[in-house]
Amino acid sequence: MSDVIQLLPDSVANQIAAGEVIQRPASVVKELVENAIDAGATSIQIIIKDAGRTLIQVIDNGKGMSETDARLSFERHATSKIRQAGDLFSLRTMGFRGEALASIAAIAQVELRTRRNEDEIGTAITLAASVVESQEYVSCPVGSNFSVKNIFYNVPARRKFLKSNQVELSNILAEFERIALVNSEIAFELIHNDSELFNLPASNFRQRIISLFGKGMNQQLLTVEVDTSLVKISGYIGKPEASRKRNALQYFFVNGRYMRHPYFHKAVMQSYEQLIPVGEMPNYFINLTVDPASIDVNIHPTKTEIKFENEQPIWQILSAAVKEALGKFNAVPSIDFDMEDAPEIPVFHKGDAVKVPQTSFTPGYNPFKNSSGKYNRPDYDWSKLYAGFESDKTVSQGPVDEDRQIFPSKVNRSFSSDLPMDEPVQAETLVSKMNDSAAPASGGQYLQIKGRYIVTSVKSGVVMIDQYRAHVRILYDRYISHIQSGQGVSQRVLFPEMLQLSASQAAILLEIKPDLEALGFDLADMGNGAFSVNGVPGGIEGVDVVGLLNKMIETATEKGGDVKSDIHESIALTLAESAAIPYGQVLSPLEMEQLSEDLFASAMPGYTPDGKITLTVFSTEELSKRFK
């Protein structure tokens, strides 16, 4: 029997390693830009084509490489950062494993042009799938110029699972923001499809935050500064009133490297307790500087998870620093004793007599009598108020809103009693395909229970409908139809609301903008991540539009992909859940009847789009058993 264990060819081993290091185009951008930073670059230009599918080019003015170094840089585990195992615990650079360029070259076509300052001529190397195709001398500026073309061209399965261009661009922008934030002393330029997205000059940390996320951030930042023998903490936190329910800007950096750290995140969140509403998140941009020997950055392939030797004491220092910043800038409510119009509080001296406060009033005063002592009676014929009304005329219910359809009428005639049963009834019959015996008859009697359920009779017994879930089902069907037909009704707003997004969020919004416009949203791009909401779908009055759009962006980011139907369904469901009538809203009989009719007109009346039951049918036999 022959041996079964074999050494993998270098090309296959490189592709396997690339699967850990290079997950998407954003990974290539991250690795190349970090290498440029390690090379001492003061200016970095990033050029992207088709969200990185066609081209990722990174040009820097760093120290460059010699002819030999340029060739060795694409070999696995070739690095200038470490010489022995002990160096792993004193890292002061971004990259160190020597896998990045080898992994990139394994799954793309790569060209490198580089020159050192002391060299008169540079080196150009071309590779494809880890194979060197050419190497020659060229004339080029000092620094390095990497061009990565046709990513995953030789791994079709990996290329197939890339998301849409807008989603991949959003991931690239997210990586770019993290690197550009903490390296504010470096000038960055980002170009996508010949359009300049960012041009960031060298600046300080605060100015870099403002350049990336808008001028409005300047008034929201509070300084955090503390220096101890264990850790140095610097950066900014957001004012409590600037907190968000979604998409908060939260960044931790350690020794110039972006990291995720749930434990330290909890320290910041606890400092905001009682200052922000439950469920909201503050912004923060916090730099931690520690001894490299006290952390391990080699526990995760992307180096975003870092292990600290002194987590608990750093947690306490961080928490105290954030609380101090909030208190120092009067973010914590306090009593102001220096008010100009503050009432004077008398000082009590021992021995002073206590005087009872005196008041004066006229005992015989009557506001309904005039000076002559007669009662004031208005000389007005109140019968004129009812002129033109007929005593037996019923009150009109008024038209029903075409998009919303269910809303409280001016005259509410609903009931709020319980079914005459000793305990809640568990549904034994779930309706997925409704027939004539289960649908309520037109003109029937409707009963609302606790502002949540609608009860009416059907041929087979009694049906109980969850009013909120039923309306979600109805609105979802309508919004899906609007997206597919592009015929959503838009309602102009009197005062447009402003939506401020990061570059990565703006990229996602631009991807789903046609679908939002099909629903009825009218969005105008104001530049620098700002959008004006000039119109909203009819029937969602009173909904937090900015919060709703942020939720839709988050949902689209999570879904991603080129499958438009998935994104359409997510957007329609998010809007339906936000616009549906809430629990506790009292409905008139006409509104309950309209809701029931619309529900049973649906192709799937028994369930919400996410699979929750909308109604339960109690058969006549079941009701009879309860009265035996």
C-alpha positions as semicolon CSV with decimal commas, in nm:
position;residue;x (nm);y (nm);z (nm)
1;M;0,000;0,000;0,000
2;S;0,143;0,337;-0,106
3;D;0,198;0,629;0,130
4;V;-0,091;0,877;0,155
5;I;0,073;1,179;0,319
6;Q;0,234;1,421;0,075
7;L;0,383;1,767;0,093
8;L;0,165;2,026;-0,073
9;P;0,312;2,220;-0,365
10;D;0,409;2,578;-0,278
11;S;0,134;2,718;-0,501
12;V;-0,136;2,522;-0,317
13;A;0,012;2,604;0,025
14;N;0,013;2,973;-0,066
15;Q;-0,352;2,960;-0,173
16;I;-0,447;2,795;0,157
17;A;-0,254;3,060;0,351
18;A;-0,419;3,329;0,139
19;G;-0,756;3,204;0,258
20;E;-0,666;3,314;0,612
21;V;-0,495;3,643;0,529
22;I;-0,683;3,759;0,216
23;Q;-1,057;3,725;0,259
24;R;-1,173;4,004;0,025
25;P;-1,032;4,310;-0,157
26;A;-1,038;4,507;0,169
27;S;-0,781;4,261;0,309
28;V;-0,541;4,345;0,025
29;V;-0,582;4,717;0,090
30;K;-0,516;4,666;0,461
31;E;-0,199;4,461;0,411
32;L;-0,047;4,687;0,144
33;V;-0,120;5,011;0,332
34;E;0,021;4,868;0,656
35;N;0,339;4,770;0,471
36;A;0,364;5,126;0,336
37;I;0,330;5,264;0,690
38;D;0,604;5,028;0,812
39;A;0,822;5,155;0,527
40;G;0,806;5,506;0,674
41;A;0,578;5,658;0,410
42;T;0,444;6,009;0,470
43;S;0,206;6,000;0,173
44;I;-0,001;5,703;0,054
45;Q;-0,226;5,692;-0,251
46;I;-0,483;5,414;-0,298
47;I;-0,644;5,358;-0,639
48;I;-0,938;5,116;-0,667
49;K;-1,125;4,988;-0,972
50;D;-1,457;4,803;-0,947
51;A;-1,438;4,780;-0,566
52;G;-1,103;4,601;-0,593
53;R;-1,209;4,325;-0,831
54;T;-1,017;4,473;-1,125
55;L;-0,742;4,678;-0,960
56;I;-0,600;4,765;-0,618
57;Q;-0,303;4,999;-0,644
58;V;-0,112;5,138;-0,344
59;I;0,160;5,398;-0,404
60;D;0,381;5,521;-0,121
61;N;0,690;5,738;-0,075
62;G;0,854;5,507;0,178
63;K;1,209;5,382;0,178
64;G;1,153;5,129;-0,102
65;M;1,336;4,801;-0,160
66;S;1,650;4,680;-0,327
67;E;1,642;4,435;-0,619
68;T;1,700;4,136;-0,388
69;D;1,451;4,249;-0,125
70;A;1,185;4,306;-0,390
71;R;1,221;3,946;-0,508
72;L;1,233;3,798;-0,155
73;S;0,933;3,997;-0,033
74;F;0,695;3,762;-0,218
75;E;0,834;3,449;-0,053
76;R;0,641;3,299;0,240
77;H;0,762;3,405;0,584
78;A;1,004;3,655;0,432
79;T;1,006;3,958;0,661
80;S;1,230;4,240;0,775
81;K;1,039;4,281;1,102
82;I;1,160;3,986;1,312
83;R;1,478;3,785;1,342
84;Q;1,398;3,549;1,631
85;A;1,093;3,420;1,821
86;G;1,148;3,669;2,102
87;D;1,085;3,954;1,859
88;L;0,718;3,849;1,841
89;F;0,672;3,991;2,190
90;S;0,821;4,333;2,122
91;L;0,652;4,424;1,794
92;R;0,632;4,790;1,698
93;T;0,529;4,744;1,334
94;M;0,199;4,662;1,164
95;G;0,300;4,357;0,962
96;F;0,548;4,098;1,077
97;R;0,461;3,744;0,964
98;G;0,581;3,777;0,606
99;E;0,267;3,616;0,465
100;A;0,084;3,916;0,319
101;L;0,262;3,962;-0,015
102;A;0,299;3,587;-0,068
103;S;-0,074;3,540;-0,008
104;I;-0,168;3,827;-0,239
105;A;0,058;3,698;-0,517
106;A;-0,100;3,351;-0,485
107;I;-0,450;3,469;-0,581
108;A;-0,392;3,766;-0,813
109;Q;-0,173;3,921;-1,081
110;V;0,076;4,151;-0,908
111;E;0,320;4,412;-1,030
112;L;0,571;4,589;-0,803
113;R;0,779;4,894;-0,891
114;T;1,016;5,008;-0,617
115;R;1,333;5,211;-0,562
116;R;1,543;5,314;-0,266
117;N;1,672;5,669;-0,225
118;E;2,033;5,557;-0,263
119;D;1,963;5,371;-0,589
120;E;1,965;5,543;-0,928
121;I;1,728;5,294;-1,088
122;G;1,442;5,089;-0,956
123;T;1,312;4,733;-0,991
124;A;0,992;4,605;-1,153
125;I;0,861;4,253;-1,080
126;T;0,552;4,089;-1,231
127;L;0,390;3,779;-1,076
128;A;0,079;3,572;-1,142
129;A;-0,039;3,294;-0,909
130;S;0,296;3,303;-0,719
131;V;0,495;3,257;-1,039
132;V;0,747;3,529;-1,129
133;E;0,685;3,623;-1,491
134;S;0,944;3,898;-1,525
135;Q;1,194;4,113;-1,339
136;E;1,366;4,416;-1,487
137;Y;1,519;4,754;-1,411
138;V;1,289;5,056;-1,451
139;S;1,289;5,425;-1,379
140;C;1,049;5,503;-1,091
141;P;1,024;5,738;-0,792
142;V;1,148;5,648;-0,445
143;G;0,907;5,421;-0,261
144;S;0,687;5,131;-0,369
145;N;0,402;5,098;-0,617
146;F;0,197;4,777;-0,585
147;S;-0,067;4,693;-0,846
148;V;-0,291;4,395;-0,766
149;K;-0,515;4,297;-1,059
150;N;-0,799;4,046;-1,099
151;I;-0,816;3,924;-0,742
152;F;-0,908;3,552;-0,707
153;Y;-0,883;3,508;-1,085
154;N;-0,733;3,161;-1,032
155;V;-0,971;3,068;-0,747
156;P;-1,316;3,098;-0,910
157;A;-1,496;2,965;-0,603
158;R;-1,357;3,249;-0,389
159;R;-1,431;3,513;-0,653
160;K;-1,787;3,382;-0,688
161;F;-1,859;3,453;-0,322
162;L;-1,748;3,815;-0,330
163;K;-2,032;4,052;-0,246
164;S;-2,165;4,328;-0,467
165;N;-1,936;4,616;-0,559
166;Q;-2,098;4,856;-0,313
167;V;-2,063;4,608;-0,025
168;E;-1,699;4,535;-0,109
169;L;-1,631;4,908;-0,142
170;S;-1,793;4,960;0,196
171;N;-1,552;4,706;0,348
172;I;-1,257;4,879;0,182
173;L;-1,368;5,215;0,320
174;A;-1,411;5,067;0,667
175;E;-1,051;4,939;0,661
176;F;-0,932;5,270;0,521
177;E;-1,104;5,465;0,800
178;R;-0,941;5,251;1,068
179;I;-0,590;5,295;0,924
180;A;-0,627;5,664;0,835
181;L;-0,766;5,750;1,178
182;V;-0,473;5,630;1,383
183;N;-0,208;5,745;1,133
184;S;-0,309;6,110;1,117
185;E;0,050;6,223;1,051
186;I;0,035;6,050;0,709
187;A;-0,140;6,204;0,409
188;F;-0,388;5,968;0,239
189;E;-0,567;5,979;-0,093
190;L;-0,834;5,728;-0,199
191;I;-0,962;5,711;-0,557
192;H;-1,236;5,475;-0,677
193;N;-1,319;5,442;-1,047
194;D;-1,138;5,772;-1,120
195;S;-1,343;5,954;-0,855
196;E;-1,161;6,096;-0,552
197;L;-1,334;5,982;-0,232
198;F;-1,080;6,112;0,020
199;N;-0,788;6,350;0,015
200;L;-0,662;6,373;0,372
201;P;-0,361;6,596;0,446
202;A;-0,131;6,521;0,738
203;S;-0,294;6,653;1,056
204;N;-0,362;6,573;1,420
205;F;-0,596;6,306;1,554
206;R;-0,892;6,538;1,615
207;Q;-0,870;6,694;1,270
208;R;-0,846;6,350;1,109
209;I;-1,171;6,246;1,284
210;I;-1,343;6,559;1,152
211;S;-1,205;6,504;0,800
212;L;-1,337;6,148;0,791
213;F;-1,675;6,187;0,962
214;G;-1,777;6,547;0,901
215;K;-1,741;6,889;1,062
216;G;-2,034;6,817;1,293
217;M;-1,807;6,587;1,494
218;N;-1,600;6,883;1,618
219;Q;-1,868;6,993;1,865
220;Q;-1,933;6,638;1,988
221;L;-1,585;6,536;2,105
222;L;-1,460;6,533;2,464
223;T;-1,089;6,486;2,529
224;V;-0,965;6,177;2,715
225;E;-0,608;6,197;2,845
226;V;-0,435;5,991;3,115
227;D;-0,075;5,872;3,150
228;T;0,023;5,595;3,393
229;S;0,315;5,358;3,423
230;L;0,091;5,078;3,293
231;V;-0,089;5,245;3,002
232;K;-0,121;5,579;2,830
233;I;-0,474;5,659;2,714
234;S;-0,553;5,943;2,474
235;G;-0,828;6,027;2,231
236;Y;-1,185;6,145;2,232
237;I;-1,529;6,033;2,343
238;G;-1,864;6,162;2,222
239;K;-2,099;6,375;2,426
240;P;-2,398;6,181;2,563
241;E;-2,642;6,372;2,343
242;A;-2,451;6,252;2,035
243;S;-2,517;5,883;2,112
244;R;-2,684;5,668;1,848
245;K;-2,900;5,360;1,841
246;R;-2,706;5,219;1,548
247;N;-2,383;5,270;1,358
248;A;-2,201;5,442;1,642
249;L;-1,839;5,534;1,565
250;Q;-1,642;5,320;1,810
251;Y;-1,268;5,269;1,764
252;F;-1,000;5,124;1,990
253;F;-0,633;5,143;1,891
254;V;-0,337;4,992;2,072
255;N;0,014;5,102;1,977
256;G;-0,121;5,238;1,648
257;R;-0,314;4,920;1,559
258;Y;-0,694;4,893;1,535
259;M;-0,846;4,632;1,765
260;R;-1,178;4,495;1,886
261;H;-1,201;4,447;2,262
262;P;-1,544;4,372;2,416
263;Y;-1,402;4,395;2,770
264;F;-1,273;4,751;2,726
265;H;-1,589;4,842;2,535
266;K;-1,787;4,747;2,844
267;A;-1,573;4,983;3,052
268;V;-1,670;5,275;2,826
269;M;-2,037;5,177;2,818
270;Q;-2,062;5,154;3,197
271;S;-1,921;5,505;3,226
272;Y;-2,220;5,633;3,024
273;E;-2,481;5,466;3,243
274;Q;-2,765;5,702;3,341
275;L;-2,639;5,952;3,082
276;I;-2,774;5,797;2,761
277;P;-3,099;5,605;2,695
278;V;-3,091;5,227;2,713
279;G;-3,001;5,080;2,376
280;E;-2,804;5,380;2,252
281;M;-2,427;5,376;2,191
282;P;-2,174;5,657;2,236
283;N;-1,900;5,745;1,990
284;Y;-1,541;5,699;2,098
285;F;-1,192;5,713;1,944
286;I;-0,945;5,586;2,204
287;N;-0,571;5,521;2,170
288;L;-0,394;5,293;2,417
289;T;-0,016;5,289;2,435
290;V;0,136;4,998;2,629
291;D;0,462;4,808;2,647
292;P;0,465;4,576;2,339
293;A;0,589;4,296;2,563
294;S;0,261;4,310;2,762
295;I;0,033;4,229;2,466
296;D;0,002;3,948;2,211
297;V;-0,121;4,053;1,866
298;N;-0,058;3,714;1,709
299;I;-0,375;3,538;1,831
300;H;-0,591;3,616;1,525
301;P;-0,515;3,599;1,149
302;T;-0,627;3,959;1,092
303;K;-0,458;4,081;1,412
304;T;-0,775;4,265;1,526
305;E;-0,806;4,067;1,850
306;I;-0,531;4,139;2,101
307;K;-0,457;3,976;2,433
308;F;-0,346;4,202;2,721
309;E;-0,140;4,093;3,016
310;N;-0,299;4,352;3,251
311;E;-0,659;4,370;3,131
312;Q;-0,827;4,431;3,466
313;P;-0,615;4,729;3,584
314;I;-0,632;4,884;3,235
315;W;-1,012;4,843;3,249
316;Q;-1,022;5,043;3,572
317;I;-0,792;5,315;3,437
318;L;-0,996;5,342;3,116
319;S;-1,325;5,362;3,305
320;A;-1,190;5,634;3,535
321;A;-1,051;5,832;3,239
322;V;-1,384;5,829;3,054
323;K;-1,577;5,931;3,368
324;E;-1,330;6,212;3,433
325;A;-1,375;6,342;3,077
326;L;-1,754;6,335;3,111
327;G;-1,739;6,515;3,445
328;K;-1,473;6,768;3,344
329;F;-1,676;6,891;3,049
330;N;-2,002;6,905;3,246
331;A;-2,149;6,611;3,062
332;V;-2,276;6,489;3,398
333;P;-2,572;6,705;3,514
334;S;-2,479;6,940;3,797
335;I;-2,641;7,220;3,996
336;D;-2,540;7,568;3,883
337;F;-2,519;7,805;4,179
338;D;-2,407;8,101;3,967
339;M;-2,737;8,175;3,795
340;E;-2,803;8,548;3,751
341;D;-3,172;8,522;3,838
342;A;-3,135;8,267;4,115
343;P;-3,365;8,333;4,414
344;E;-3,194;8,466;4,725
345;I;-3,198;8,209;5,004
346;P;-3,212;8,382;5,347
347;V;-2,955;8,280;5,608
348;F;-3,096;8,147;5,933
349;H;-2,942;8,282;6,255
350;K;-2,994;8,110;6,584
351;G;-3,237;8,302;6,803
352;D;-3,426;8,471;6,518
353;A;-3,804;8,453;6,548
354;V;-3,976;8,246;6,285
355;K;-4,244;8,445;6,103
356;V;-4,540;8,284;5,935
357;P;-4,566;8,395;5,569
358;Q;-4,852;8,641;5,519
359;T;-5,092;8,645;5,226
360;S;-5,368;8,887;5,129
361;F;-5,690;8,814;4,942
362;T;-6,045;8,944;4,898
363;P;-6,287;8,699;5,061
364;G;-6,591;8,822;4,868
365;Y;-6,435;8,817;4,522
366;N;-6,639;8,634;4,255
367;P;-6,496;8,619;3,903
368;F;-6,846;8,571;3,757
369;K;-6,975;8,902;3,895
370;N;-6,903;9,247;3,756
371;S;-6,843;9,567;3,953
372;S;-7,220;9,626;3,993
373;G;-7,268;9,289;4,156
374;K;-7,449;9,128;3,862
375;Y;-7,344;8,803;3,700
376;N;-7,163;8,821;3,368
377;R;-7,367;8,634;3,108
378;P;-7,247;8,631;2,747
379;D;-7,506;8,770;2,511
380;Y;-7,480;8,497;2,246
381;D;-7,730;8,266;2,083
382;W;-7,564;7,925;2,121
383;S;-7,831;7,762;1,902
384;K;-7,654;7,910;1,598
385;L;-7,363;7,674;1,668
386;Y;-7,575;7,374;1,569
387;A;-7,731;7,531;1,262
388;G;-7,716;7,303;0,958
389;F;-7,673;6,984;1,158
390;E;-7,929;6,707;1,148
391;S;-7,992;6,528;1,475
392;D;-8,013;6,186;1,315
393;K;-7,708;6,224;1,092
394;T;-7,429;5,975;1,167
395;V;-7,068;6,077;1,192
396;S;-6,865;5,998;0,881
397;Q;-6,566;5,777;0,929
398;G;-6,371;5,968;0,662
399;P;-6,145;5,830;0,393
400;V;-5,891;5,561;0,464
401;D;-5,525;5,638;0,392
402;E;-5,426;5,448;0,078
403;D;-5,079;5,350;0,201
404;R;-5,130;5,315;0,573
405;Q;-5,505;5,231;0,574
406;I;-5,509;5,161;0,949
407;F;-5,499;5,469;1,173
408;P;-5,710;5,601;1,464
409;S;-6,024;5,773;1,339
410;K;-6,163;6,082;1,508
411;V;-6,441;5,875;1,663
412;N;-6,312;5,559;1,831
413;R;-6,574;5,297;1,904
414;S;-6,364;5,000;2,009
415;F;-6,396;4,764;2,298
416;S;-6,133;4,646;2,544
417;S;-6,283;4,348;2,722
418;D;-6,155;3,993;2,766
419;L;-6,295;3,672;2,626
420;P;-6,511;3,489;2,885
421;M;-6,247;3,222;2,939
422;D;-6,059;3,131;3,255
423;E;-5,718;3,111;3,089
424;P;-5,554;3,214;2,758
425;V;-5,641;2,991;2,468
426;Q;-5,350;2,821;2,295
427;A;-5,385;2,805;1,917
428;E;-5,444;2,454;1,790
429;T;-5,527;2,552;1,434
430;L;-5,278;2,763;1,241
431;V;-5,394;2,901;0,913
432;S;-5,143;2,921;0,628
433;K;-5,376;2,883;0,334
434;M;-5,705;3,057;0,420
435;N;-6,035;2,935;0,276
436;D;-6,384;3,081;0,273
437;S;-6,477;2,924;0,607
438;A;-6,191;3,101;0,788
439;A;-6,232;3,450;0,641
440;P;-6,461;3,693;0,830
441;A;-6,780;3,794;0,664
442;S;-6,815;4,154;0,544
443;G;-7,007;4,374;0,786
444;G;-6,943;4,143;1,081
445;Q;-6,890;4,244;1,443
446;Y;-6,534;4,317;1,559
447;L;-6,393;4,328;1,910
448;Q;-6,055;4,471;2,017
449;I;-5,890;4,319;2,324
450;K;-5,629;4,511;2,526
451;G;-5,528;4,716;2,223
452;R;-5,354;4,411;2,079
453;Y;-5,596;4,154;1,937
454;I;-5,895;4,174;1,703
455;V;-6,167;3,910;1,746
456;T;-6,445;3,840;1,501
457;S;-6,665;3,550;1,398
458;V;-6,608;3,330;1,094
459;K;-6,804;3,040;0,947
460;S;-6,587;2,786;1,126
461;G;-6,584;2,961;1,466
462;V;-6,389;3,262;1,597
463;V;-6,066;3,414;1,465
464;M;-5,824;3,619;1,679
465;I;-5,583;3,846;1,489
466;D;-5,264;4,009;1,621
467;Q;-5,314;4,365;1,491
468;Y;-4,945;4,462;1,476
469;R;-4,829;4,143;1,304
470;A;-5,123;4,157;1,066
471;H;-5,032;4,511;0,965
472;V;-4,668;4,410;0,917
473;R;-4,787;4,138;0,676
474;I;-5,006;4,386;0,486
475;L;-4,743;4,661;0,461
476;Y;-4,469;4,415;0,367
477;D;-4,670;4,290;0,069
478;R;-4,740;4,647;-0,038
479;Y;-4,376;4,761;-0,006
480;I;-4,244;4,459;-0,195
481;S;-4,487;4,541;-0,472
482;H;-4,369;4,905;-0,474
483;I;-4,003;4,803;-0,498
484;Q;-4,069;4,563;-0,783
485;S;-4,288;4,808;-0,976
486;G;-4,106;5,126;-0,869
487;Q;-4,440;5,295;-0,800
488;G;-4,414;5,386;-0,432
489;V;-4,598;5,701;-0,324
490;S;-4,368;5,970;-0,184
491;Q;-4,480;6,238;0,056
492;R;-4,272;6,556;0,068
493;V;-4,162;6,672;0,412
494;L;-4,186;7,035;0,518
495;F;-3,852;7,034;0,699
496;P;-3,600;6,790;0,542
497;E;-3,395;6,585;0,787
498;M;-3,020;6,542;0,749
499;L;-2,860;6,197;0,753
500;Q;-2,486;6,197;0,827
501;L;-2,303;5,876;0,734
502;S;-1,949;5,749;0,728
503;A;-1,797;5,672;0,390
504;S;-1,864;5,298;0,425
505;Q;-2,227;5,358;0,524
506;A;-2,274;5,605;0,239
507;A;-2,152;5,341;-0,005
508;I;-2,420;5,099;0,115
509;L;-2,689;5,370;0,099
510;L;-2,598;5,448;-0,262
511;E;-2,637;5,078;-0,344
512;I;-2,989;5,055;-0,199
513;K;-3,093;5,410;-0,297
514;P;-3,291;5,297;-0,606
515;D;-3,489;5,054;-0,388
516;L;-3,554;5,324;-0,128
517;E;-3,672;5,561;-0,400
518;A;-3,905;5,289;-0,529
519;L;-4,059;5,278;-0,181
520;G;-4,111;5,654;-0,180
521;F;-3,799;5,797;-0,016
522;D;-3,655;6,111;-0,174
523;L;-3,286;6,136;-0,084
524;A;-3,044;6,403;-0,204
525;D;-2,668;6,351;-0,182
526;M;-2,519;6,663;-0,020
527;G;-2,159;6,537;-0,031
528;N;-1,917;6,428;0,243
529;G;-2,152;6,151;0,360
530;A;-2,448;6,386;0,417
531;F;-2,792;6,311;0,268
532;S;-3,106;6,522;0,282
533;V;-3,434;6,332;0,333
534;N;-3,681;6,538;0,128
535;G;-3,960;6,281;0,103
536;V;-4,078;5,965;0,278
537;P;-4,321;5,687;0,182
538;G;-4,681;5,783;0,243
539;G;-4,823;5,642;0,566
540;I;-4,512;5,642;0,787
541;E;-4,574;5,977;0,954
542;G;-4,430;5,994;1,305
543;V;-4,158;5,733;1,236
544;D;-3,795;5,822;1,319
545;V;-3,681;5,845;0,957
546;V;-3,309;5,883;1,033
547;G;-3,315;5,583;1,267
548;L;-3,513;5,384;1,011
549;L;-3,264;5,457;0,731
550;N;-2,971;5,366;0,958
551;K;-3,144;5,036;1,036
552;M;-3,195;4,969;0,665
553;I;-2,827;5,040;0,595
554;E;-2,728;4,802;0,874
555;T;-2,961;4,534;0,740
556;A;-2,830;4,572;0,385
557;T;-2,472;4,551;0,516
558;E;-2,547;4,227;0,699
559;K;-2,727;4,074;0,400
560;G;-2,488;4,194;0,131
561;G;-2,444;3,988;-0,181
562;D;-2,567;4,019;-0,536
563;V;-2,903;3,859;-0,457
564;K;-3,124;4,165;-0,487
565;S;-3,435;3,982;-0,368
566;D;-3,281;3,927;-0,024
567;I;-3,203;4,297;0,013
568;H;-3,550;4,393;-0,114
569;E;-3,717;4,167;0,141
570;S;-3,503;4,301;0,426
571;I;-3,575;4,664;0,336
572;A;-3,949;4,599;0,300
573;L;-3,966;4,413;0,632
574;T;-3,770;4,684;0,817
575;L;-4,000;4,956;0,685
576;A;-4,314;4,750;0,755
577;E;-4,211;4,684;1,116
578;S;-4,145;5,054;1,171
579;A;-4,465;5,179;1,008
580;A;-4,712;4,917;1,139
581;I;-4,973;5,020;1,398
582;P;-4,827;4,967;1,746
583;Y;-4,977;4,762;2,026
584;G;-5,211;4,968;2,240
585;Q;-5,350;5,175;1,953
586;V;-5,729;5,178;1,968
587;L;-5,905;5,099;1,641
588;S;-6,258;5,173;1,529
589;P;-6,483;4,893;1,395
590;L;-6,430;5,022;1,041
591;E;-6,053;5,013;1,083
592;M;-6,063;4,662;1,229
593;E;-6,276;4,545;0,939
594;Q;-6,036;4,705;0,688
595;L;-5,737;4,545;0,857
596;S;-5,900;4,201;0,848
597;E;-5,997;4,231;0,484
598;D;-5,648;4,343;0,383
599;L;-5,491;4,058;0,579
600;F;-5,704;3,786;0,420
601;A;-5,633;3,934;0,078
602;S;-5,266;3,843;0,131
603;A;-5,119;3,530;-0,022
604;M;-4,980;3,435;0,321
605;P;-5,223;3,577;0,581
606;G;-5,128;3,333;0,855
607;Y;-4,768;3,445;0,904
608;T;-4,551;3,755;0,903
609;P;-4,264;3,764;0,650
610;D;-4,026;3,642;0,923
611;G;-4,247;3,348;1,017
612;K;-4,447;3,474;1,318
613;I;-4,814;3,373;1,353
614;T;-5,060;3,652;1,273
615;L;-5,388;3,482;1,366
616;T;-5,545;3,188;1,546
617;V;-5,879;3,018;1,468
618;F;-6,097;2,874;1,747
619;S;-6,339;2,622;1,599
620;T;-6,702;2,603;1,709
621;E;-6,635;2,255;1,850
622;E;-6,350;2,386;2,065
623;L;-6,565;2,665;2,202
624;S;-6,845;2,421;2,280
625;K;-6,609;2,203;2,483
626;R;-6,522;2,494;2,710
627;F;-6,886;2,537;2,815
628;K;-6,951;2,173;2,906
